[in-house]
XYZ file of C-alpha atoms in Angstrom:
359
model
C 114.489 66.691 89.029
C 117.421 68.344 90.706
C 120.207 66.071 91.733
C 123.494 66.501 93.613
C 124.202 69.186 96.247
C 124.310 68.204 99.871
C 125.466 70.909 102.263
C 127.019 73.556 100.008
C 125.758 75.614 97.076
C 126.634 73.741 93.907
C 125.471 74.164 90.298
C 123.028 71.583 89.015
C 120.605 71.075 86.133
C 116.819 70.934 86.249
C 114.464 69.257 83.824
C 113.908 72.681 82.213
C 117.565 73.131 81.314
C 118.135 75.890 83.874
C 120.996 75.710 86.270
C 119.987 75.870 89.915
C 121.873 76.066 93.172
C 120.624 73.950 96.046
C 121.279 74.795 99.675
C 120.491 72.094 102.213
C 120.873 72.143 105.937
C 119.497 69.936 108.644
C 116.251 71.888 108.954
C 115.845 73.740 105.674
C 116.372 73.228 101.952
C 116.454 76.037 99.400
C 116.760 75.880 95.631
C 117.417 79.010 93.577
C 118.079 79.530 89.888
C 121.605 80.624 89.062
C 120.368 83.273 86.625
C 118.134 84.840 89.294
C 121.035 84.986 91.741
C 123.301 86.629 89.180
C 120.587 89.110 88.172
C 119.960 90.004 91.821
C 123.676 90.503 92.385
C 123.905 92.767 89.324
C 120.866 94.766 90.472
C 122.281 95.154 93.991
C 125.566 96.369 92.488
C 123.633 98.837 90.324
C 121.815 100.201 93.369
C 125.136 100.546 95.208
C 126.820 102.396 92.319
C 123.851 104.711 91.810
C 123.741 105.290 95.557
C 127.378 106.351 95.726
C 126.863 108.695 92.759
C 123.751 110.153 94.394
C 125.494 110.701 97.712
C 128.530 112.267 96.055
C 126.842 114.832 93.803
C 125.159 118.077 94.685
C 126.183 121.507 95.891
C 129.132 119.840 97.639
C 130.675 117.334 95.216
C 132.497 114.364 96.724
C 134.522 111.572 95.164
C 133.382 107.945 95.588
C 136.271 107.449 98.002
C 135.149 110.372 100.132
C 131.567 109.066 100.113
C 132.620 105.590 101.251
C 134.899 107.086 103.893
C 132.066 109.267 105.196
C 129.780 106.229 105.373
C 132.093 103.754 107.074
C 134.887 105.743 108.770
C 133.873 107.532 112.005
C 137.073 109.613 111.790
C 136.306 110.970 108.321
C 135.897 114.669 107.525
C 132.988 115.892 109.763
C 131.681 118.110 106.977
C 131.557 115.190 104.549
C 129.829 112.986 107.145
C 127.280 115.704 107.822
C 126.425 116.040 104.125
C 126.507 112.333 103.252
C 125.090 110.659 106.358
C 122.786 113.277 107.841
C 121.505 115.078 104.759
C 121.697 112.758 101.726
C 121.587 109.194 103.081
C 117.937 109.275 104.321
C 116.761 110.294 100.844
C 118.698 107.435 99.244
C 117.343 104.894 101.727
C 113.809 106.188 101.150
C 114.283 105.657 97.403
C 115.428 102.062 97.992
C 112.579 101.203 100.394
C 109.856 102.910 98.342
C 111.088 101.457 95.048
C 111.127 97.954 96.524
C 107.666 98.387 98.095
C 106.099 99.619 94.856
C 107.696 96.830 92.835
C 106.449 94.123 95.199
C 102.969 95.659 95.194
C 102.993 95.719 91.385
C 104.167 92.100 91.227
C 101.339 91.031 93.540
C 98.632 92.811 91.546
C 99.973 91.739 88.149
C 99.967 88.148 89.346
C 96.542 88.581 90.941
C 94.994 90.031 87.763
C 97.170 87.986 85.369
C 97.615 91.172 83.404
C 100.761 93.325 82.933
C 98.572 96.444 83.228
C 97.218 95.352 86.599
C 99.444 97.554 88.735
C 98.016 99.514 91.707
C 98.552 102.929 90.084
C 96.608 101.855 86.977
C 93.669 100.191 88.731
C 93.066 102.986 91.229
C 94.536 101.960 94.579
C 97.201 104.670 94.495
C 94.446 107.204 93.801
C 92.728 106.130 97.021
C 95.862 106.798 99.057
C 96.314 110.167 97.354
C 92.664 111.084 97.994
C 92.964 110.151 101.674
C 96.061 112.300 102.138
C 94.421 115.185 100.236
C 91.399 115.088 102.527
C 93.711 115.432 105.542
C 95.657 118.346 104.044
C 92.772 120.227 102.425
C 89.773 119.571 104.675
C 91.457 119.074 108.053
C 94.036 121.767 107.259
C 97.135 119.996 108.547
C 100.343 118.933 106.817
C 101.693 117.000 109.800
C 103.608 113.974 108.551
C 101.854 111.392 110.714
C 98.414 112.855 109.981
C 99.021 112.786 106.217
C 100.453 109.272 106.442
C 97.415 108.096 108.407
C 95.079 109.658 105.857
C 96.926 107.939 103.036
C 96.780 104.546 104.726
C 93.074 104.914 105.540
C 92.312 106.103 101.995
C 94.121 103.128 100.494
C 92.365 100.667 102.797
C 88.900 102.129 102.142
C 89.547 102.047 98.392
C 90.626 98.424 98.564
C 87.469 97.440 100.436
C 85.282 99.443 98.030
C 86.867 97.912 94.927
C 86.697 94.438 96.417
C 83.003 94.760 97.323
C 82.024 96.258 93.950
C 84.005 93.659 92.002
C 82.755 90.671 93.998
C 80.074 88.657 92.215
C 80.119 85.000 93.257
C 83.855 85.374 93.619
C 86.523 87.859 92.560
C 87.542 87.742 88.893
C 90.752 89.465 87.708
C 89.203 91.271 84.727
C 86.324 92.609 86.840
C 88.822 93.801 89.470
C 90.734 95.812 86.841
C 87.618 97.438 85.382
C 86.148 98.341 88.774
C 89.547 99.555 89.984
C 89.979 101.882 86.993
C 86.471 103.292 87.519
C 86.983 103.869 91.252
C 90.400 105.399 90.600
C 88.924 107.836 88.052
C 86.224 108.824 90.544
C 88.764 109.433 93.307
C 91.027 111.441 91.002
C 88.061 113.662 90.115
C 87.231 114.026 93.806
C 90.806 115.093 94.559
C 90.752 117.636 91.706
C 87.473 119.036 93.023
C 89.014 119.461 96.463
C 92.040 121.247 94.995
C 89.771 123.703 93.183
C 87.663 124.411 96.276
C 90.423 125.565 98.640
C 92.656 128.627 98.712
C 95.708 128.730 96.388
C 98.217 128.204 99.211
C 96.570 124.962 100.351
C 96.129 123.818 96.769
C 99.814 124.491 96.020
C 100.863 122.549 99.132
C 98.747 119.534 98.203
C 99.760 119.654 94.536
C 103.459 119.786 95.457
C 103.043 116.784 97.738
C 101.022 115.023 95.027
C 103.936 115.267 92.587
C 105.852 112.745 94.714
C 109.142 113.912 96.190
C 111.893 112.371 98.300
C 113.291 115.679 99.547
C 112.961 116.908 103.115
C 112.883 113.428 104.672
C 115.046 112.313 107.564
C 115.861 109.302 109.680
C 112.863 109.967 111.943
C 110.392 109.285 109.133
C 112.598 106.549 107.693
C 112.535 104.421 110.829
C 108.740 104.202 110.890
C 108.515 103.547 107.146
C 111.217 100.867 107.224
C 109.580 99.096 110.176
C 106.187 98.905 108.429
C 107.869 97.838 105.184
C 109.659 94.986 106.969
C 106.328 93.772 108.367
C 104.647 93.951 104.954
C 107.611 92.190 103.353
C 106.983 89.212 105.624
C 103.266 89.317 104.778
C 104.014 89.453 101.045
C 106.163 86.327 101.318
C 103.139 84.412 102.624
C 100.984 85.212 99.567
C 103.536 84.220 96.921
C 102.832 80.495 96.795
C 98.987 80.797 96.698
C 99.201 83.416 93.933
C 101.565 81.295 91.861
C 99.056 78.459 92.123
C 96.210 80.813 91.163
C 98.108 81.762 87.995
C 97.480 78.181 86.845
C 93.724 78.652 87.240
C 91.269 78.475 90.116
C 90.483 74.794 89.628
C 94.140 73.815 89.765
C 94.771 76.076 92.758
C 91.808 74.633 94.660
C 93.015 71.119 93.846
C 96.365 72.067 95.394
C 94.638 73.162 98.591
C 94.463 76.931 98.002
C 91.445 78.897 99.208
C 91.194 81.122 96.130
C 88.992 83.905 97.516
C 90.867 84.175 100.787
C 94.200 84.227 98.950
C 92.990 87.035 96.661
C 91.670 89.082 99.580
C 94.927 88.702 101.527
C 97.030 89.563 98.488
C 94.886 92.629 97.765
C 95.262 93.931 101.319
C 99.038 93.408 101.311
C 99.439 95.052 97.896
C 97.309 98.048 98.854
C 99.183 98.448 102.141
C 102.522 98.546 100.304
C 101.241 101.213 97.911
C 99.669 103.238 100.715
C 102.910 103.051 102.702
C 104.851 104.699 99.863
C 102.148 107.292 99.200
C 102.038 108.126 102.890
C 105.796 108.583 103.033
C 106.674 110.462 99.841
C 103.456 111.023 97.882
C 102.221 109.146 94.813
C 104.988 107.803 92.550
C 103.662 106.285 89.351
C 104.824 103.520 87.009
C 107.447 101.895 89.260
C 104.829 99.287 90.246
C 103.948 98.820 86.580
C 107.405 98.522 85.075
C 109.685 97.000 87.714
C 108.069 93.515 87.983
C 108.083 93.080 84.209
C 111.684 94.240 83.871
C 112.642 91.747 86.570
C 110.662 89.014 84.821
C 112.490 89.618 81.548
C 115.892 89.784 83.235
C 115.349 86.493 85.076
C 113.412 84.892 82.171
C 110.780 83.805 84.657
C 107.287 82.620 83.774
C 105.753 84.884 86.455
C 106.174 88.470 87.640
C 105.854 87.278 91.219
C 109.559 87.044 92.023
C 109.797 89.185 95.126
C 113.565 89.681 95.441
C 114.360 90.453 91.752
C 111.299 92.714 91.513
C 112.200 94.580 94.723
C 115.807 95.134 93.614
C 114.623 96.298 90.173
C 112.186 98.750 91.741
C 114.909 100.071 94.038
C 117.343 100.490 91.139
C 114.763 102.262 88.960
C 113.659 104.678 91.681
C 117.228 105.449 92.817
C 118.146 106.149 89.182
C 115.039 108.302 88.696
C 115.842 110.260 91.849
C 119.426 110.795 90.658
C 118.022 112.345 87.460
C 115.405 114.315 89.420
C 118.088 115.929 91.555
C 120.057 116.931 88.454
C 117.058 118.608 86.757
C 115.558 119.929 90.024
C 112.170 118.202 89.676
C 110.184 115.904 92.010
C 111.023 112.273 91.386
C 107.341 111.557 90.665
C 107.532 113.785 87.595
C 110.544 111.873 86.268
C 108.881 108.476 86.771
C 105.736 109.709 84.992
C 107.788 110.847 81.975
C 109.701 107.583 81.727
C 106.742 105.411 82.709
C 104.442 107.004 80.153
C 106.806 106.011 77.368
C 107.045 102.503 78.824
C 103.238 102.182 79.040
C 102.880 103.277 75.392
C 105.464 100.678 74.347
C 103.702 97.995 76.401
C 100.292 98.755 74.886
C 101.742 98.784 71.359
C 103.476 95.468 72.019
C 100.274 93.859 73.269
C 98.351 95.233 70.282
C 100.875 93.781 67.836
C 100.746 90.460 69.648
C 96.960 90.207 69.235
C 96.840 91.159 65.562
C 95.949 88.240 63.285
Protein backbone atom coordinates (compact mmCIF):
# COMPACT_ATOMS: atom_id res chain seq x y z
CA UNK A 1 0.00 0.00 0.00
CA UNK A 2 1.08 3.56 -0.54
CA UNK A 3 2.33 5.36 2.49
CA UNK A 4 3.48 8.92 3.24
CA UNK A 5 2.32 12.06 1.38
CA UNK A 6 -0.10 14.38 3.06
CA UNK A 7 -0.77 17.64 1.24
CA UNK A 8 2.01 17.85 -1.35
CA UNK A 9 3.17 15.61 -4.19
CA UNK A 10 5.88 13.36 -2.83
CA UNK A 11 7.50 10.19 -4.23
CA UNK A 12 6.47 6.94 -2.62
CA UNK A 13 6.63 3.20 -3.29
CA UNK A 14 3.77 0.83 -4.03
CA UNK A 15 3.62 -2.90 -3.48
CA UNK A 16 4.45 -3.34 -7.19
CA UNK A 17 7.76 -1.51 -6.92
CA UNK A 18 6.56 1.51 -8.90
CA UNK A 19 7.02 4.97 -7.57
CA UNK A 20 3.81 6.95 -7.24
CA UNK A 21 2.99 10.52 -6.33
CA UNK A 22 0.03 11.10 -4.04
CA UNK A 23 -1.91 14.34 -3.97
CA UNK A 24 -4.33 14.80 -1.08
CA UNK A 25 -6.58 17.69 -0.29
CA UNK A 26 -9.51 18.05 2.01
CA UNK A 27 -12.02 16.80 -0.55
CA UNK A 28 -10.02 14.79 -3.06
CA UNK A 29 -7.12 12.34 -3.19
CA UNK A 30 -5.21 11.46 -6.35
CA UNK A 31 -2.44 8.94 -6.88
CA UNK A 32 -0.43 8.87 -10.11
CA UNK A 33 2.58 6.85 -11.18
CA UNK A 34 5.77 8.85 -11.54
CA UNK A 35 6.63 7.15 -14.84
CA UNK A 36 3.25 8.10 -16.33
CA UNK A 37 3.72 11.72 -15.29
CA UNK A 38 7.19 11.86 -16.82
CA UNK A 39 5.98 10.18 -20.03
CA UNK A 40 3.08 12.63 -20.30
CA UNK A 41 5.45 15.55 -19.78
CA UNK A 42 7.79 14.23 -22.48
CA UNK A 43 4.86 13.72 -24.88
CA UNK A 44 3.53 17.23 -24.21
CA UNK A 45 7.01 18.64 -24.88
CA UNK A 46 7.16 16.64 -28.12
CA UNK A 47 3.82 18.05 -29.24
CA UNK A 48 5.02 21.57 -28.41
CA UNK A 49 8.29 21.17 -30.34
CA UNK A 50 6.56 19.63 -33.35
CA UNK A 51 3.96 22.39 -33.18
CA UNK A 52 6.55 25.15 -33.29
CA UNK A 53 8.29 23.45 -36.23
CA UNK A 54 4.95 23.07 -38.04
CA UNK A 55 4.00 26.69 -37.48
CA UNK A 56 7.42 27.94 -38.58
CA UNK A 57 7.82 26.06 -41.86
CA UNK A 58 6.12 26.61 -45.17
CA UNK A 59 6.19 29.17 -47.95
CA UNK A 60 7.10 31.77 -45.31
CA UNK A 61 9.77 30.27 -43.05
CA UNK A 62 9.96 31.59 -39.49
CA UNK A 63 12.39 30.91 -36.66
CA UNK A 64 11.11 29.37 -33.40
CA UNK A 65 11.57 32.76 -31.76
CA UNK A 66 9.42 34.45 -34.38
CA UNK A 67 6.76 31.76 -34.00
CA UNK A 68 6.61 32.16 -30.22
CA UNK A 69 6.55 35.94 -30.57
CA UNK A 70 3.68 35.73 -33.06
CA UNK A 71 1.76 33.46 -30.68
CA UNK A 72 2.19 35.38 -27.44
CA UNK A 73 3.17 38.97 -28.33
CA UNK A 74 0.31 41.16 -29.63
CA UNK A 75 2.88 43.68 -30.88
CA UNK A 76 4.73 41.16 -33.05
CA UNK A 77 5.13 41.48 -36.82
CA UNK A 78 1.53 41.58 -38.23
CA UNK A 79 2.55 39.46 -41.20
CA UNK A 80 3.99 36.77 -38.94
CA UNK A 81 0.87 36.82 -36.74
CA UNK A 82 -1.35 36.52 -39.80
CA UNK A 83 0.55 33.46 -41.06
CA UNK A 84 1.05 31.76 -37.69
CA UNK A 85 -2.17 32.53 -35.82
CA UNK A 86 -4.75 32.92 -38.56
CA UNK A 87 -3.52 30.48 -41.19
CA UNK A 88 -1.42 27.74 -39.54
CA UNK A 89 -2.57 27.53 -35.91
CA UNK A 90 -6.08 26.11 -36.61
CA UNK A 91 -4.54 23.22 -38.55
CA UNK A 92 -2.15 22.44 -35.69
CA UNK A 93 -4.94 22.55 -33.10
CA UNK A 94 -7.08 20.29 -35.29
CA UNK A 95 -4.21 17.78 -35.42
CA UNK A 96 -3.92 17.82 -31.61
CA UNK A 97 -7.68 17.44 -31.00
CA UNK A 98 -8.21 14.78 -33.68
CA UNK A 99 -5.13 12.79 -32.66
CA UNK A 100 -6.25 12.78 -29.03
CA UNK A 101 -9.84 11.81 -29.95
CA UNK A 102 -8.73 8.91 -32.14
CA UNK A 103 -6.31 7.64 -29.51
CA UNK A 104 -8.94 7.68 -26.76
CA UNK A 105 -11.42 5.93 -29.05
CA UNK A 106 -8.82 3.27 -29.86
CA UNK A 107 -8.00 2.80 -26.18
CA UNK A 108 -11.69 2.30 -25.37
CA UNK A 109 -12.24 -0.29 -28.11
CA UNK A 110 -9.00 -2.16 -27.45
CA UNK A 111 -9.96 -2.42 -23.80
CA UNK A 112 -13.54 -3.35 -24.71
CA UNK A 113 -12.46 -6.13 -27.09
CA UNK A 114 -9.32 -7.07 -25.10
CA UNK A 115 -7.53 -7.19 -28.41
CA UNK A 116 -4.81 -4.86 -29.80
CA UNK A 117 -6.49 -5.08 -33.23
CA UNK A 118 -9.81 -3.90 -31.85
CA UNK A 119 -9.54 -0.29 -32.98
CA UNK A 120 -12.52 1.50 -34.59
CA UNK A 121 -10.89 1.75 -38.04
CA UNK A 122 -10.25 -2.02 -38.10
CA UNK A 123 -13.66 -3.17 -36.87
CA UNK A 124 -15.68 -0.92 -39.17
CA UNK A 125 -16.92 2.06 -37.18
CA UNK A 126 -14.80 4.54 -39.13
CA UNK A 127 -16.24 3.07 -42.34
CA UNK A 128 -19.73 3.92 -41.09
CA UNK A 129 -18.79 7.56 -40.57
CA UNK A 130 -17.16 7.68 -44.00
CA UNK A 131 -20.23 6.09 -45.62
CA UNK A 132 -22.55 8.60 -43.93
CA UNK A 133 -20.51 11.56 -45.14
CA UNK A 134 -20.30 10.06 -48.65
CA UNK A 135 -24.07 9.72 -48.82
CA UNK A 136 -24.41 13.43 -48.00
CA UNK A 137 -21.85 14.51 -50.60
CA UNK A 138 -22.78 12.11 -53.40
CA UNK A 139 -26.54 11.58 -53.04
CA UNK A 140 -27.62 14.89 -51.50
CA UNK A 141 -25.08 16.80 -53.60
CA UNK A 142 -23.75 19.14 -50.92
CA UNK A 143 -20.27 19.64 -49.49
CA UNK A 144 -21.39 22.01 -46.74
CA UNK A 145 -19.26 21.42 -43.65
CA UNK A 146 -22.12 21.03 -41.19
CA UNK A 147 -24.09 18.77 -43.54
CA UNK A 148 -21.09 16.48 -44.08
CA UNK A 149 -20.34 16.47 -40.36
CA UNK A 150 -23.95 15.56 -39.57
CA UNK A 151 -23.86 12.75 -42.12
CA UNK A 152 -20.66 11.40 -40.61
CA UNK A 153 -22.06 11.46 -37.08
CA UNK A 154 -25.31 9.79 -38.15
CA UNK A 155 -23.42 7.16 -40.17
CA UNK A 156 -21.20 6.34 -37.21
CA UNK A 157 -24.15 6.09 -34.83
CA UNK A 158 -26.18 3.87 -37.18
CA UNK A 159 -23.17 1.61 -37.69
CA UNK A 160 -22.64 1.30 -33.96
CA UNK A 161 -26.27 0.31 -33.40
CA UNK A 162 -26.15 -2.17 -36.30
CA UNK A 163 -22.95 -3.82 -35.09
CA UNK A 164 -24.23 -3.95 -31.53
CA UNK A 165 -27.54 -5.56 -32.54
CA UNK A 166 -25.90 -8.11 -34.87
CA UNK A 167 -23.24 -9.02 -32.31
CA UNK A 168 -25.63 -9.33 -29.37
CA UNK A 169 -26.47 -12.92 -28.45
CA UNK A 170 -27.30 -13.28 -24.76
CA UNK A 171 -24.79 -10.53 -24.15
CA UNK A 172 -22.01 -8.81 -26.09
CA UNK A 173 -18.78 -10.79 -26.46
CA UNK A 174 -15.55 -9.05 -27.57
CA UNK A 175 -14.59 -11.59 -30.25
CA UNK A 176 -18.08 -11.52 -31.79
CA UNK A 177 -17.98 -7.70 -31.80
CA UNK A 178 -14.71 -7.72 -33.78
CA UNK A 179 -15.94 -10.23 -36.36
CA UNK A 180 -19.28 -8.50 -36.89
CA UNK A 181 -17.56 -5.10 -37.00
CA UNK A 182 -15.12 -6.22 -39.70
CA UNK A 183 -17.99 -7.65 -41.77
CA UNK A 184 -20.12 -4.51 -41.46
CA UNK A 185 -17.11 -2.32 -42.22
CA UNK A 186 -16.36 -4.32 -45.40
CA UNK A 187 -19.99 -3.97 -46.49
CA UNK A 188 -19.98 -0.21 -45.91
CA UNK A 189 -16.67 0.22 -47.74
CA UNK A 190 -18.15 -1.61 -50.73
CA UNK A 191 -21.25 0.58 -50.54
CA UNK A 192 -19.10 3.72 -50.55
CA UNK A 193 -17.09 2.45 -53.55
CA UNK A 194 -20.33 1.72 -55.40
CA UNK A 195 -21.52 5.26 -54.75
CA UNK A 196 -18.23 6.70 -56.02
CA UNK A 197 -18.56 4.73 -59.26
CA UNK A 198 -22.18 5.79 -59.82
CA UNK A 199 -21.71 9.58 -59.79
CA UNK A 200 -20.00 11.99 -62.15
CA UNK A 201 -16.18 12.33 -61.98
CA UNK A 202 -16.28 15.76 -60.32
CA UNK A 203 -18.39 14.52 -57.41
CA UNK A 204 -16.33 11.35 -57.14
CA UNK A 205 -13.10 13.38 -57.05
CA UNK A 206 -14.52 15.65 -54.33
CA UNK A 207 -15.57 12.72 -52.16
CA UNK A 208 -12.33 10.81 -52.76
CA UNK A 209 -10.24 13.86 -51.82
CA UNK A 210 -12.22 14.28 -48.61
CA UNK A 211 -11.93 10.53 -47.96
CA UNK A 212 -8.13 10.74 -47.98
CA UNK A 213 -8.27 12.69 -44.70
CA UNK A 214 -6.81 16.19 -44.73
CA UNK A 215 -6.30 18.96 -42.19
CA UNK A 216 -5.98 21.75 -44.76
CA UNK A 217 -8.59 24.44 -45.29
CA UNK A 218 -9.85 24.42 -41.69
CA UNK A 219 -10.28 27.49 -39.54
CA UNK A 220 -11.24 28.58 -36.07
CA UNK A 221 -14.95 28.48 -36.96
CA UNK A 222 -14.88 24.70 -37.46
CA UNK A 223 -12.40 24.25 -34.62
CA UNK A 224 -14.66 25.77 -31.99
CA UNK A 225 -17.50 23.33 -32.67
CA UNK A 226 -15.15 20.34 -32.85
CA UNK A 227 -13.33 21.29 -29.64
CA UNK A 228 -16.61 21.79 -27.76
CA UNK A 229 -17.92 18.33 -28.74
CA UNK A 230 -14.52 16.78 -27.97
CA UNK A 231 -14.54 18.31 -24.48
CA UNK A 232 -17.98 16.80 -23.84
CA UNK A 233 -16.89 13.37 -25.09
CA UNK A 234 -13.71 13.59 -23.03
CA UNK A 235 -15.83 13.88 -19.89
CA UNK A 236 -17.98 10.94 -21.05
CA UNK A 237 -14.89 8.82 -21.74
CA UNK A 238 -13.63 9.42 -18.20
CA UNK A 239 -16.81 7.83 -16.84
CA UNK A 240 -16.28 4.54 -18.73
CA UNK A 241 -12.66 3.99 -17.70
CA UNK A 242 -13.24 2.31 -14.35
CA UNK A 243 -15.98 -0.12 -15.58
CA UNK A 244 -13.84 -1.13 -18.57
CA UNK A 245 -10.79 -1.74 -16.40
CA UNK A 246 -12.92 -4.02 -14.25
CA UNK A 247 -14.26 -5.79 -17.36
CA UNK A 248 -10.68 -6.53 -18.44
CA UNK A 249 -10.50 -8.84 -15.41
CA UNK A 250 -13.51 -10.81 -16.68
CA UNK A 251 -17.27 -10.40 -16.52
CA UNK A 252 -17.66 -12.38 -13.31
CA UNK A 253 -15.12 -10.25 -11.48
CA UNK A 254 -16.59 -7.04 -12.88
CA UNK A 255 -20.12 -8.03 -11.84
CA UNK A 256 -18.82 -8.92 -8.37
CA UNK A 257 -17.38 -5.40 -8.16
CA UNK A 258 -20.77 -3.90 -8.98
CA UNK A 259 -20.34 -3.27 -12.72
CA UNK A 260 -23.29 -3.73 -15.07
CA UNK A 261 -21.29 -5.38 -17.86
CA UNK A 262 -23.73 -4.95 -20.75
CA UNK A 263 -24.57 -1.36 -19.91
CA UNK A 264 -20.88 -0.52 -19.53
CA UNK A 265 -20.09 -2.04 -22.94
CA UNK A 266 -22.96 -0.19 -24.62
CA UNK A 267 -21.91 3.14 -23.10
CA UNK A 268 -18.27 2.60 -24.02
CA UNK A 269 -19.22 1.67 -27.59
CA UNK A 270 -21.30 4.82 -28.03
CA UNK A 271 -18.55 7.06 -26.64
CA UNK A 272 -15.87 5.41 -28.78
CA UNK A 273 -17.96 5.65 -31.95
CA UNK A 274 -18.80 9.29 -31.23
CA UNK A 275 -15.10 10.15 -30.89
CA UNK A 276 -14.30 8.46 -34.21
CA UNK A 277 -17.27 10.06 -35.95
CA UNK A 278 -16.26 13.48 -34.60
CA UNK A 279 -12.84 13.21 -36.27
CA UNK A 280 -14.26 11.82 -39.51
CA UNK A 281 -16.81 14.61 -39.59
CA UNK A 282 -14.14 17.25 -39.10
CA UNK A 283 -11.25 16.13 -41.32
CA UNK A 284 -12.25 12.87 -43.01
CA UNK A 285 -11.15 9.34 -42.13
CA UNK A 286 -7.64 9.09 -40.64
CA UNK A 287 -6.51 5.52 -40.15
CA UNK A 288 -4.18 3.75 -37.71
CA UNK A 289 -3.85 6.51 -35.10
CA UNK A 290 -6.55 4.74 -33.04
CA UNK A 291 -4.72 1.44 -33.54
CA UNK A 292 -1.18 2.49 -32.73
CA UNK A 293 -1.37 5.34 -30.22
CA UNK A 294 -2.88 3.43 -27.24
CA UNK A 295 -0.32 0.64 -27.57
CA UNK A 296 2.59 3.05 -27.88
CA UNK A 297 1.36 4.80 -24.75
CA UNK A 298 0.98 1.46 -22.97
CA UNK A 299 4.57 0.50 -23.76
CA UNK A 300 5.92 3.91 -22.77
CA UNK A 301 4.14 3.85 -19.40
CA UNK A 302 4.63 0.07 -18.92
CA UNK A 303 0.96 -0.18 -18.02
CA UNK A 304 -1.05 -3.40 -17.90
CA UNK A 305 -3.90 -1.79 -19.89
CA UNK A 306 -4.24 0.42 -22.96
CA UNK A 307 -6.96 2.38 -21.19
CA UNK A 308 -4.80 5.24 -19.93
CA UNK A 309 -6.64 8.24 -21.29
CA UNK A 310 -4.07 11.02 -20.80
CA UNK A 311 -0.95 9.16 -22.08
CA UNK A 312 -2.94 7.73 -25.00
CA UNK A 313 -4.38 11.15 -25.92
CA UNK A 314 -0.96 12.83 -25.81
CA UNK A 315 0.55 10.01 -27.88
CA UNK A 316 -2.19 10.32 -30.48
CA UNK A 317 -1.70 14.08 -30.63
CA UNK A 318 2.07 13.71 -31.03
CA UNK A 319 1.73 11.08 -33.76
CA UNK A 320 -0.83 13.04 -35.78
CA UNK A 321 1.05 16.35 -35.43
CA UNK A 322 4.22 14.58 -36.60
CA UNK A 323 2.36 12.92 -39.49
CA UNK A 324 0.89 16.27 -40.53
CA UNK A 325 4.35 17.87 -40.42
CA UNK A 326 5.56 15.19 -42.87
CA UNK A 327 2.39 15.52 -44.97
CA UNK A 328 2.97 19.23 -45.44
CA UNK A 329 6.56 18.61 -46.54
CA UNK A 330 5.59 16.01 -49.19
CA UNK A 331 2.33 17.77 -50.15
CA UNK A 332 0.01 14.83 -49.39
CA UNK A 333 -3.13 14.51 -47.21
CA UNK A 334 -2.24 13.49 -43.68
CA UNK A 335 -4.48 10.41 -44.03
CA UNK A 336 -2.16 9.05 -46.71
CA UNK A 337 0.87 9.44 -44.44
CA UNK A 338 -0.84 7.69 -41.50
CA UNK A 339 -1.88 4.81 -43.78
CA UNK A 340 1.72 4.34 -44.97
CA UNK A 341 3.15 4.38 -41.46
CA UNK A 342 0.23 2.52 -39.91
CA UNK A 343 0.34 -0.26 -42.48
CA UNK A 344 3.92 -1.03 -41.53
CA UNK A 345 2.97 -0.93 -37.85
CA UNK A 346 0.02 -3.30 -38.41
CA UNK A 347 2.28 -5.77 -40.26
CA UNK A 348 4.77 -5.66 -37.38
CA UNK A 349 1.97 -6.16 -34.84
CA UNK A 350 0.53 -9.17 -36.68
CA UNK A 351 3.99 -10.73 -37.06
CA UNK A 352 4.68 -10.18 -33.37
CA UNK A 353 1.41 -11.83 -32.35
CA UNK A 354 2.09 -14.74 -34.71
CA UNK A 355 5.54 -15.31 -33.21
CA UNK A 356 4.08 -15.13 -29.73
CA UNK A 357 1.57 -17.92 -30.47
CA UNK A 358 4.02 -20.30 -32.14
CA UNK A 359 4.79 -23.37 -30.03
